[in-house]
XYZ file of C-alpha atoms in Angstrom:
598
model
C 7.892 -22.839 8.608
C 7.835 -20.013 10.993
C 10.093 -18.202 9.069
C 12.809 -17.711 12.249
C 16.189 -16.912 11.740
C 18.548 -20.202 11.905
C 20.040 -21.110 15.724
C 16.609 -18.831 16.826
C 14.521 -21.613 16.503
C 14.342 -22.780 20.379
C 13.311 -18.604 21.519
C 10.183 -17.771 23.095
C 8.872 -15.369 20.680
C 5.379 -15.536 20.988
C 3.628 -11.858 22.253
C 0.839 -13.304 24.184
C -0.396 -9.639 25.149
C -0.827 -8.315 20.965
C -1.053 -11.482 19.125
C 1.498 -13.180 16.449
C 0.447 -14.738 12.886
C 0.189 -18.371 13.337
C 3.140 -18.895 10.445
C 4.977 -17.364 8.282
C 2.631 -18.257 5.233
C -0.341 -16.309 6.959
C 2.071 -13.223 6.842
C 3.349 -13.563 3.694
C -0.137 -14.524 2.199
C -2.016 -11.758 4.167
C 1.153 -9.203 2.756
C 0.749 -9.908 -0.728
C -2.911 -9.595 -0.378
C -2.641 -6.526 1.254
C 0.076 -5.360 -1.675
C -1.573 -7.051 -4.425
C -4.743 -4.787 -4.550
C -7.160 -2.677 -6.958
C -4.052 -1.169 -8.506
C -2.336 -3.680 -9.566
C -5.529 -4.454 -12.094
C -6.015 -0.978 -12.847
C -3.844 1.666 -11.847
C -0.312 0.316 -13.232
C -1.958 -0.638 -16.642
C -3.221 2.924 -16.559
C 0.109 4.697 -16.041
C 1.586 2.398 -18.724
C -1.315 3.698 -20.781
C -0.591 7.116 -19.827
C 3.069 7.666 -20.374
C 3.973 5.962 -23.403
C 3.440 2.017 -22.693
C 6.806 -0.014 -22.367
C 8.861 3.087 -21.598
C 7.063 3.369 -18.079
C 8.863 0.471 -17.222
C 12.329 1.557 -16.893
C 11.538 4.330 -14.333
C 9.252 1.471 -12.962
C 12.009 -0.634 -12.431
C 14.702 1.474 -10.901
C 12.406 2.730 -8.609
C 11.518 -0.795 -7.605
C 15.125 -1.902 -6.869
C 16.476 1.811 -5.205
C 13.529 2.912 -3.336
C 10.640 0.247 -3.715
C 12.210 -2.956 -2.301
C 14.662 -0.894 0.390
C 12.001 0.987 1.509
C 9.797 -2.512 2.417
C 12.217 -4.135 4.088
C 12.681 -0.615 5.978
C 9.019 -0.657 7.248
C 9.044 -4.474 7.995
C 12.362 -4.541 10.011
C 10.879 -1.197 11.723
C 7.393 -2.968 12.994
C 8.795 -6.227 13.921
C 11.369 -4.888 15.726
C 8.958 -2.696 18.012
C 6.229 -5.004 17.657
C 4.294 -1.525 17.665
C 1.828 0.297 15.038
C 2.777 3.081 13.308
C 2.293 5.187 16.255
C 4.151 3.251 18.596
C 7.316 3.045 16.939
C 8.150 5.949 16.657
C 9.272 5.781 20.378
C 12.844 5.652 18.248
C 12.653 9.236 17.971
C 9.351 10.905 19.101
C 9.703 13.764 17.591
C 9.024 12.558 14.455
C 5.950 11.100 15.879
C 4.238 12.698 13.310
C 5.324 10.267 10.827
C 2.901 8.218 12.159
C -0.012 10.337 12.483
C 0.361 11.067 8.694
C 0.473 7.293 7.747
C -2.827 7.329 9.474
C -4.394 10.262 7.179
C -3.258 8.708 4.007
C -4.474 5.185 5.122
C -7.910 7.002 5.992
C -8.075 8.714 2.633
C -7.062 5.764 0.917
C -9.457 3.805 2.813
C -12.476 6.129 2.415
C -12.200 5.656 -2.202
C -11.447 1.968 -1.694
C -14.714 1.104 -0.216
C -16.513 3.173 -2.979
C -14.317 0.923 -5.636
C -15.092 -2.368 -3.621
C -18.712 -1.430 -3.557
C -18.723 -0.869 -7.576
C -17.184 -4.071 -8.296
C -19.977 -5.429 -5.739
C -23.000 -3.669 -7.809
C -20.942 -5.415 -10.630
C -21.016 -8.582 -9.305
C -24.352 -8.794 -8.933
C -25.221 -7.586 -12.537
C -23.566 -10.496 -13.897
C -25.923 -12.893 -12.464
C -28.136 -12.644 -15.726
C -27.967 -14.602 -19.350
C -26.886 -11.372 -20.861
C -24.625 -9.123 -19.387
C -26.350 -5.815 -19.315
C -23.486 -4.258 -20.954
C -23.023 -6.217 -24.114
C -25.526 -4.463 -26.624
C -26.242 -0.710 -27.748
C -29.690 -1.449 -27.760
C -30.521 -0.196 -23.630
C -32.278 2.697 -22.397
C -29.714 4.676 -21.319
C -27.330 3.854 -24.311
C -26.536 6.850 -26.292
C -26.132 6.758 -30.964
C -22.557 6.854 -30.442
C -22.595 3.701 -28.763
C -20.535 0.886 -30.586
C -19.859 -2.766 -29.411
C -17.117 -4.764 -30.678
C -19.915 -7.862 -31.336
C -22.248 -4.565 -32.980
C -18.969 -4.323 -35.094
C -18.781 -7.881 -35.761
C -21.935 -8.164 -36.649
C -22.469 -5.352 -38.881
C -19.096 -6.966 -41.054
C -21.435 -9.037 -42.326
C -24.369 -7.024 -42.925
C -24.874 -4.439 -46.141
C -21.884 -2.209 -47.024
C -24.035 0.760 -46.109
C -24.325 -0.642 -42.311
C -20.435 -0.792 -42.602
C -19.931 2.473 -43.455
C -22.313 3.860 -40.822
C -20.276 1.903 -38.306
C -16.817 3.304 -39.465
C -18.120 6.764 -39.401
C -19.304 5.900 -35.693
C -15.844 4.665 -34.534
C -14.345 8.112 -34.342
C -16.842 8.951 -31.968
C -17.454 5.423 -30.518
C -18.164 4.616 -27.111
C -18.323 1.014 -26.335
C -21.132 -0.263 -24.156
C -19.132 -0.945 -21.348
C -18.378 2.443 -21.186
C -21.749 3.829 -21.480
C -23.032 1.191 -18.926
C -20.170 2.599 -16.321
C -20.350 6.492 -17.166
C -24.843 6.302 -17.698
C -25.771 3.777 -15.621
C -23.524 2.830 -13.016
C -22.397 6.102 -11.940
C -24.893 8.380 -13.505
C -22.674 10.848 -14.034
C -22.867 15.046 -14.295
C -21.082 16.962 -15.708
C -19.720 19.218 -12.241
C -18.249 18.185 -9.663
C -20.176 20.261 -7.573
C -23.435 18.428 -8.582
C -23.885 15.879 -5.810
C -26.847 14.371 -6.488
C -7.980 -18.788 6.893
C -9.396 -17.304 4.040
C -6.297 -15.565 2.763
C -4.797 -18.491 1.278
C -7.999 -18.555 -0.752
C -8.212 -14.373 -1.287
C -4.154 -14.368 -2.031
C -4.415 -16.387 -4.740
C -7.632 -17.144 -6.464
C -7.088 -13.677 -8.429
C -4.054 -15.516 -10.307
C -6.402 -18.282 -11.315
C -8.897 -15.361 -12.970
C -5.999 -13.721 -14.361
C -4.699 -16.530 -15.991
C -7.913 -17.497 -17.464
C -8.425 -13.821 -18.939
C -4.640 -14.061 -20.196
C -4.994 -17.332 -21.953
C -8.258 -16.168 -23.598
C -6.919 -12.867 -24.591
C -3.508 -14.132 -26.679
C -5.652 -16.012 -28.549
C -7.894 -13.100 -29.815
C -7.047 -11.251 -32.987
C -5.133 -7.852 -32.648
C -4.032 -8.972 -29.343
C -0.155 -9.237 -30.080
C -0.652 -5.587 -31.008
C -1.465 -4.647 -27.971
C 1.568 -6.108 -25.794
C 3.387 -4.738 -28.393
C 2.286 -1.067 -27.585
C 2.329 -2.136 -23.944
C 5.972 -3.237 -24.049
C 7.369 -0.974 -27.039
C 8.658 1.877 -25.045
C 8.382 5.000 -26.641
C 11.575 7.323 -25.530
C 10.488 10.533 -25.390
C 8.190 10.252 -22.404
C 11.565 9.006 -20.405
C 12.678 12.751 -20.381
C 9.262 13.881 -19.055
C 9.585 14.573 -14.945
C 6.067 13.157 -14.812
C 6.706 9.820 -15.716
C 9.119 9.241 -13.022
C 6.615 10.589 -10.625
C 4.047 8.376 -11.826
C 6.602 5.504 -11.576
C 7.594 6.459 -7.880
C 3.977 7.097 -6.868
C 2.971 3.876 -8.399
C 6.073 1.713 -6.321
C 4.356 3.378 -2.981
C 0.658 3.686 -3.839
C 1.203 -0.500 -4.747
C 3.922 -1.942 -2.219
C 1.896 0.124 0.647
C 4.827 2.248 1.545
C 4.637 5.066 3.773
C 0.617 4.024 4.417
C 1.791 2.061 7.838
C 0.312 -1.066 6.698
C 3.599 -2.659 6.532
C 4.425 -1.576 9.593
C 1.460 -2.704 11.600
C 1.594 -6.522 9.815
C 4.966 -6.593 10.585
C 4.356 -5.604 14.385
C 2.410 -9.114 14.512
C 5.562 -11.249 13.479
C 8.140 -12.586 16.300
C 10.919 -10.935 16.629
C 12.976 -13.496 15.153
C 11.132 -13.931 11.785
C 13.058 -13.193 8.550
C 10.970 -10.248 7.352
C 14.634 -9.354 5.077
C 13.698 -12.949 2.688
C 9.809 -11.990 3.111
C 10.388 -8.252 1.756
C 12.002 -9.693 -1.218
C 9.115 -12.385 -1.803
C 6.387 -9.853 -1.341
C 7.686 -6.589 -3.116
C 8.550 -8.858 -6.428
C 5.415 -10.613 -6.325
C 3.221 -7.756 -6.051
C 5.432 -6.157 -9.148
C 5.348 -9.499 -10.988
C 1.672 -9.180 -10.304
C 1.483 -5.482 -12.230
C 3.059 -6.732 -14.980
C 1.089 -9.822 -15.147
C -2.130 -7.598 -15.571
C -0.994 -5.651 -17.919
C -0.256 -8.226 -19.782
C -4.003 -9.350 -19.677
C -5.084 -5.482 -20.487
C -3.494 -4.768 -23.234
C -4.501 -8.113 -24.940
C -7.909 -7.088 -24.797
C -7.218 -3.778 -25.682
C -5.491 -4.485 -28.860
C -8.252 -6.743 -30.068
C -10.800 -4.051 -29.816
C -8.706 -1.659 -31.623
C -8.226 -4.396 -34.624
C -11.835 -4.722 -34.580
C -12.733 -1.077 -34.581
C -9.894 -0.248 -36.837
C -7.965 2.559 -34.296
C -5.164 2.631 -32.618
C -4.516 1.006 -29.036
C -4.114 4.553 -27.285
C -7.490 5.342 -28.748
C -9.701 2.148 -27.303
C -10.121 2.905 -23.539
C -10.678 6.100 -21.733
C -7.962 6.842 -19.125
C -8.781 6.147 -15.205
C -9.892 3.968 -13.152
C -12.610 3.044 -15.247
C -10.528 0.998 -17.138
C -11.410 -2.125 -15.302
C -14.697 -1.174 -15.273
C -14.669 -0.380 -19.342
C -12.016 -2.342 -20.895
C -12.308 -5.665 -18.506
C -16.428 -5.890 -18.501
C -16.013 -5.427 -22.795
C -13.475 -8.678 -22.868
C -15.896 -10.840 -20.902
C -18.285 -10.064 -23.476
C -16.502 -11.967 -25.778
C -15.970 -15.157 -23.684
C -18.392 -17.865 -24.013
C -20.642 -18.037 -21.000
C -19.586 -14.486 -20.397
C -21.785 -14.181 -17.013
C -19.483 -16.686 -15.634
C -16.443 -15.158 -16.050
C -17.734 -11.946 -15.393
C -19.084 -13.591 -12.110
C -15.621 -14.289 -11.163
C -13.764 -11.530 -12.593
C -15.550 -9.232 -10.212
C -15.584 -11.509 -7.584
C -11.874 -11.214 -7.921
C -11.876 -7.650 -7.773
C -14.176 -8.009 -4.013
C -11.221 -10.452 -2.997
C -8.289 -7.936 -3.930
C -10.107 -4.774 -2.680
C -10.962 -6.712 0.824
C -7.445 -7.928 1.025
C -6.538 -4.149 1.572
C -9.269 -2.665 3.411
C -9.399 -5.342 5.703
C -5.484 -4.174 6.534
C -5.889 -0.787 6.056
C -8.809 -1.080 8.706
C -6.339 -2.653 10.803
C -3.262 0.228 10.487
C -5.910 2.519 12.161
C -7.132 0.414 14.744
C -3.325 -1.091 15.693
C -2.441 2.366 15.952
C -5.176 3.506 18.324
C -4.866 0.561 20.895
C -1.175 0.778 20.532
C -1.184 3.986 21.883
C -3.775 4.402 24.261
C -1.840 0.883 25.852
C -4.380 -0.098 28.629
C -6.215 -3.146 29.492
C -9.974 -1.470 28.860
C -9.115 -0.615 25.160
C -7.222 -3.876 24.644
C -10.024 -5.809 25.989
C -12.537 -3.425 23.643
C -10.609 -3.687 20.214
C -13.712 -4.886 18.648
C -15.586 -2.143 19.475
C -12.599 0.131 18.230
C -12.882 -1.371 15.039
C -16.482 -1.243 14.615
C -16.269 2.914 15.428
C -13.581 3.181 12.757
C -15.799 0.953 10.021
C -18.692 2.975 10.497
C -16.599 6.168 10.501
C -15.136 5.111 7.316
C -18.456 4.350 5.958
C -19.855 7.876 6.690
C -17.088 9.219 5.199
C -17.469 7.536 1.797
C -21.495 8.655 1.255
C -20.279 11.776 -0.770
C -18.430 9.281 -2.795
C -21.110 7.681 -3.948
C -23.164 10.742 -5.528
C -23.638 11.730 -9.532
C -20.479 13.998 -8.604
C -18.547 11.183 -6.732
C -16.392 9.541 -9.434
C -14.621 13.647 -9.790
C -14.104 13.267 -6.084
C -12.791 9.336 -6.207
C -10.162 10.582 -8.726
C -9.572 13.714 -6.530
C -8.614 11.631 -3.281
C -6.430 9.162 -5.738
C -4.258 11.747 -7.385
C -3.617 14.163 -4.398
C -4.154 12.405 -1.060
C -2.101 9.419 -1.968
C 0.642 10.499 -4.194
C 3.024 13.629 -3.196
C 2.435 12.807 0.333
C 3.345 9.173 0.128
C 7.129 10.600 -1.174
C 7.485 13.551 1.415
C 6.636 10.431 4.553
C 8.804 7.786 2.921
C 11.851 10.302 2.602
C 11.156 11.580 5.868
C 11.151 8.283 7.761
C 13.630 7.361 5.593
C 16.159 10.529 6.757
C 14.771 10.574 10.743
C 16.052 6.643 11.047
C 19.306 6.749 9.346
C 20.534 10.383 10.466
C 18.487 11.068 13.224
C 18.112 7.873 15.518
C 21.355 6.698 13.735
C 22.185 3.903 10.819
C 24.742 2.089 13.036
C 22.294 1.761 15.516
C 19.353 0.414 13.326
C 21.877 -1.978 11.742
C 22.670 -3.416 15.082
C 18.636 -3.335 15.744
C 18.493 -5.830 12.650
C 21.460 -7.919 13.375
C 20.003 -8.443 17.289
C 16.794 -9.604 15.527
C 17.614 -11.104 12.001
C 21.423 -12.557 13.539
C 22.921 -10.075 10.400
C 23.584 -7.283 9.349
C 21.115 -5.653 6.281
C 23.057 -6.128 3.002
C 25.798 -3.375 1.950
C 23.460 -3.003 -1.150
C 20.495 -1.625 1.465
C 22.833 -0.034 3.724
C 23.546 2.542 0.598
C 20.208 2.658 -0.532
C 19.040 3.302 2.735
C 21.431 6.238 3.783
C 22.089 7.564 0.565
C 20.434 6.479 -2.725
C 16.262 5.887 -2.230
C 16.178 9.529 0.267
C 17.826 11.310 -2.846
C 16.046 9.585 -5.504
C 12.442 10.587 -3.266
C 14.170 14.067 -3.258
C 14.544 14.507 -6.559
C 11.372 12.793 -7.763
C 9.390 14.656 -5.606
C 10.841 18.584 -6.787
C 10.863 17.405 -10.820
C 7.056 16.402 -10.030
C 6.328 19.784 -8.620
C 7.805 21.740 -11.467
C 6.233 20.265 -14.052
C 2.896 19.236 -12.226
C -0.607 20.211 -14.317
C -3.868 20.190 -12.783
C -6.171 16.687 -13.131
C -8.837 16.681 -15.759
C -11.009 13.510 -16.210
C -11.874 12.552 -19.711
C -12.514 16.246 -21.057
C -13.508 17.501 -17.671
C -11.263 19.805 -16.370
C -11.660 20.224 -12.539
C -12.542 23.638 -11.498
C -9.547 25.831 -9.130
C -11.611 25.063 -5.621
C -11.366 21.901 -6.013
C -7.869 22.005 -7.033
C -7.124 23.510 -3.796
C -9.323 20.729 -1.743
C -6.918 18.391 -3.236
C -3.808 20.056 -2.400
C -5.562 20.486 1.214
C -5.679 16.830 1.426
C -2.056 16.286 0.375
C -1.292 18.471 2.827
C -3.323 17.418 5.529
C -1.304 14.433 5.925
C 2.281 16.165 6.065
C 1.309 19.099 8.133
C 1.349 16.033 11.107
C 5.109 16.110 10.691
C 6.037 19.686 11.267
C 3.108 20.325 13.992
C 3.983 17.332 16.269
C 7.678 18.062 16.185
C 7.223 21.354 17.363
C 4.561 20.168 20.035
C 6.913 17.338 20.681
C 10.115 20.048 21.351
C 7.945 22.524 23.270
C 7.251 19.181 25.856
C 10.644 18.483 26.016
C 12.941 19.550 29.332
C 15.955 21.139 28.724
C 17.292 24.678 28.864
C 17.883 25.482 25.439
C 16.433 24.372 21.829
C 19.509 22.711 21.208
C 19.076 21.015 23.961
C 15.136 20.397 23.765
C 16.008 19.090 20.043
C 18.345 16.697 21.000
C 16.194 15.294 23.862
C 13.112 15.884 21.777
C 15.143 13.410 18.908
C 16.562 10.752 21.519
C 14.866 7.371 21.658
C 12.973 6.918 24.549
C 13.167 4.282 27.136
C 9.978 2.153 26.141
C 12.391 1.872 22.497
C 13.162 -1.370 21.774
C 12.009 -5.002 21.671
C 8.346 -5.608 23.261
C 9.182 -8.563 25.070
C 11.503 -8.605 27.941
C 13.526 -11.933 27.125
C 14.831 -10.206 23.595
C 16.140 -6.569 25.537
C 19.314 -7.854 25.888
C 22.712 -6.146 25.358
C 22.274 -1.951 25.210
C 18.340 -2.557 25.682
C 18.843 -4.413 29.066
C 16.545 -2.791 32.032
C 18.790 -0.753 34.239
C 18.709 -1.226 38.200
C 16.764 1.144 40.308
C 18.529 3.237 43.011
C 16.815 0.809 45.464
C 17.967 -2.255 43.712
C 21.617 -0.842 43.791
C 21.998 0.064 47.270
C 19.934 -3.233 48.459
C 22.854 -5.286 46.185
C 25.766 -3.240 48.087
C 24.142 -4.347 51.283
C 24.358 -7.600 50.302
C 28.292 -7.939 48.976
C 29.387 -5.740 52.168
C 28.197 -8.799 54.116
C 30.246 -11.355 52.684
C 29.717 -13.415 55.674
C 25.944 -14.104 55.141
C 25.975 -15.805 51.742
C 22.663 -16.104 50.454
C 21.975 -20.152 50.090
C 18.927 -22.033 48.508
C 17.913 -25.611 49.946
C 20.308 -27.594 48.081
C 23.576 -25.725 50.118
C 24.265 -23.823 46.906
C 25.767 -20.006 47.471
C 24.574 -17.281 45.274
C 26.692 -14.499 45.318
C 24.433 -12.060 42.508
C 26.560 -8.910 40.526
C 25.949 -6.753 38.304
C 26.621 -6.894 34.757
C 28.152 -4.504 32.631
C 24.898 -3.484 31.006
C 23.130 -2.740 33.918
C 21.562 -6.302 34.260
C 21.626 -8.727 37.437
C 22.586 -11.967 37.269
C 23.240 -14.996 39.525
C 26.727 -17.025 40.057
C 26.200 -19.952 41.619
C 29.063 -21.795 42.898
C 28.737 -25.372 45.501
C 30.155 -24.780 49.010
């Protein structure tokens, strides 16, 4: 159960210093937790929504097998060989340090808009405690004669034909009351952006048991095979637009939790010998089975509203992250004891938002110790923590004005997209090229006891950094500026955005060049190449698994003291038992002890 490689069994893995997960089920668990987040209910029904339903999932699905899945089982083999965070690996080639430092940005970003979601689905929660949920009817103060419910609807079926009509002629400019409860009430929104005014087996898995529920409820609704339909009919025309694929390659990052460091830092907890290859595999195709899964449970709902309101499915839901805050909150309406559900529906949302944070929290702070290193900051991680939280929090107030939904989707479409693809290629490039691919496959065959798979050896050097490449210059060329519902965000705050995206990559260029300027040498060529070469802290963390090429070299002292000792053959060195050891030197550099009986 500990998930070590076979004939590895009997090693002394444990890292007494950092800390190792108790089994391999509290990694894997605390993984897919960490993968399985917010997006996976929202974000990947959204993009389906967005770019043509079904046909989103065949640029889905290639970039899941040729840069999703690859790129996983990059990050995991890279922090469990190190056992460092995402600043302290980089001791492979420190120039590229930088890496690091931008994982760090984009986990803060990403960090700072998930607390403001987690917080919404909190002030959720808590609504739902009532015998009506607050969102059902029309008939509340700050509901607006446009407002339309699909039980208003139902209702009104039966009424005179005159209250029909008037409720047709309202569903081309109907807003349900979900939506009027999240845009009016919840976030009281302007119309500027400038207008501020052991619990993871539990977490990891109850949202399946909510999802399941929702699923089962929603087949059996009317209208509800017309919405998988339009979520699984692809519609071929959006294949040929760049976006799509950008959307798709964003998505496989923004939801695996590549290029954040997460992955890194979990997998910097595991002993060396674990099998993080069989855990990538696991994890990456449960978190996408997960997507799909939701989607599933969307579109359900969202084709049963359209039958009732007589529209088509692309016309039900606004697009956004509102979604599970619209579309979601409307289904419970229809289930009996609705506060219930709702109840645990956002209560599942807490669980999958927490599941994240909690790790994202934990990139920063792994990263911090790591490289400070000392005893004092070791000893004073909690206090670490506690200055990041409350940093975070700070940093998140803005977020939670009239204005701060314009900002939420600000942060989520430029701090975590074209940044995540520019890191991942970069890492991608620096370990294969740079430190060298024969060398990392050896890395993985020293801790796994094989080689990685010809099919991620190619994917690896040739096929996911291309693919990135591409992605990333298609989704420049045809990129268009956000807009939120018919809000179109104004050109300074177009350029905060790009700011942001940049933010994180400018790490990469600006350490490099601090990082050759520090370097000795006599040239640049030669300041690059020293600048690029792994350092002598590279390698595994504990001393028992540097073996082979890692092995410590002797000291000058050590040397001259052993020559000393074989010019005096005369005065073998004996223990009690009349036993001669006669010590050389092995061809790595390493000592070791032949003992043979006089």
């Amino acid at each position: 159960m500990n998930g070590a490689v076979p004939g590895e069994t009997g090693k002394r893995d444990e890292n007494v210093k950092r800390g190792n997960w108790g089994n391999q089920i509290e990694f894997v668990l605390t993984s897919v937790g960490y993968a399985v987040g917010l997006g996976n209910v929202w974000r990947f029904p959204y993009l389906c929504y967005r770019n043509g339903g079904g046909a989103f999932m065949f640029p889905y699905f290639i970039m899941l097998v040729f840069c999703g899945i690859p790129l996983f089982f990059m990050e995991l083999s890279f922090g469990q060989f190190a056992s460092q965070g995402c600043l302290g690996v980089w001791k492979i080639s420190p120039m590229f340090k930088g890496v690091g430092y931008g994982m760090m940005v984009v986990s803060t970003y990403i960090g700072i808009y998930y607390n403001v979601v987690i917080c919404i689905a909190f002030y959720y929660f808590f609504s739902s405690m009532t015998r009506v949920l607050p969102w059902t009817y029309c008939n509340n103060p700050w509901n607006t004669p446009d407002c339309t419910g699909v039980l208003d609807v139902t209702n009104s079926s039966a009424g005179s034909p005159l209250n029909l009509i008037q409720t047709l002629n309202q569903t081309f400019k109907r807003t349900s009351p979900s939506e009027e409860y999240w845009r009016r009430y919840v976030l009281k929104l302007t119309n500027d952006i400038g207008d501020l005014g052991e619990v993871v087996y539990f977490t990891a898995t109850f949202p399946y048991v909510v999802l399941t529920i929702l699923f089962v409820r929603g087949i059996t609704l009317e209208g509800a095979v017309t919405g998988i339909m339009y979520y699984l009919t692809p519609q071929w025309d959006k294949i040929l637009d760049a976006k799509v694929w950008g959307d798709a390659a964003s998505q496989i990052f923004y939801s695996l939790g590549c290029a954040w460091g997460g992955l890194i830092t979990m997998a910097s907890y595991n002993k060396f010998h674990n099998n993080c290859y069989r855990d990538s595999i696991i994890i990456s195709i449960t978190n996408c089975a997960t997507s799909v899964y939701a989607g599933f449970v969307i579109f359900s709902i969202l084709g049963f509203m359209a039958k009732h309101l007589g529209v088509d499915v692309s016309k039900v839901a606004d697009h956004g992250p509102g979604l599970a805050f619209v579309a979601y909150p409307e289904a419970l309406t229809l289930l009996p004891v609705s506060p219930l559900w709702s109840v645990l529906f956002f209560f599942m949302l807490i669980l999958l938002g927490l599941g994240t944070q909690f790790c994202l929290l934990e990139t920063l702070v792994t990263a911090i110790v790591d490289e400070v290193g000392n005893e004092w900051i070791i000893r004073r991680k909690t206090f670490v923590t506690l200055g990041v939280a409350i940093v975070g929090f700070l940093l998140g107030i803005p977020l939670t004005t009239q204005a701060g939904i314009y900002w939420l989707l600000l942060m989520d479409n430029y701090a975590a997209s074209f940044s995540l693809v520019v890191i991942s290629c970069i890492m991608c490039v620096s370990i294969m090229y740079i430190y060298g691919h024969r060398n990392y496959f050896k890395d993985i065959e020293m801790m796994l006891g094989f080689p990685p798979p010809m099919f991620f050896q190619i994917c690896w050097r040739f096929i996911s950094p291309v693919i990135i490449f591409f992605i990333l210059v298609f989704t420049v060329i045809q990129y268009r500026p956000i807009t939120y519902n018919t809000y179109v965000y104004p050109s300074w705050a177009i350029t905060i955005g790009f700011l942001m995206a940049l933010s994180s990559v400018i790490c990469i260029p600006i350490y490099a060049v601090y990082c050759v300027l520090r370097s000795e040498g006599d040239s640049l060529l030669q300041r690059l190449k020293n600048a690029t070469r792994p350092s002598r802290e590279w390698g595994p963390a504990l001393a028992e698994h540097r073996t082979g090429r890692y092995a410590p070299a002797l000291s000058p002292s050590t040397e001259s003291q052993l020559e000393v000792q074989l010019l005096n053959p005369e005065k073998p060195k004996t223990d009690e038992a009349g036993v001669a050891v006669a010590i050389t030197v092995g061809s790595n550099g390493s000592t070791h002890s032949q003992d043979s009986k006089i």
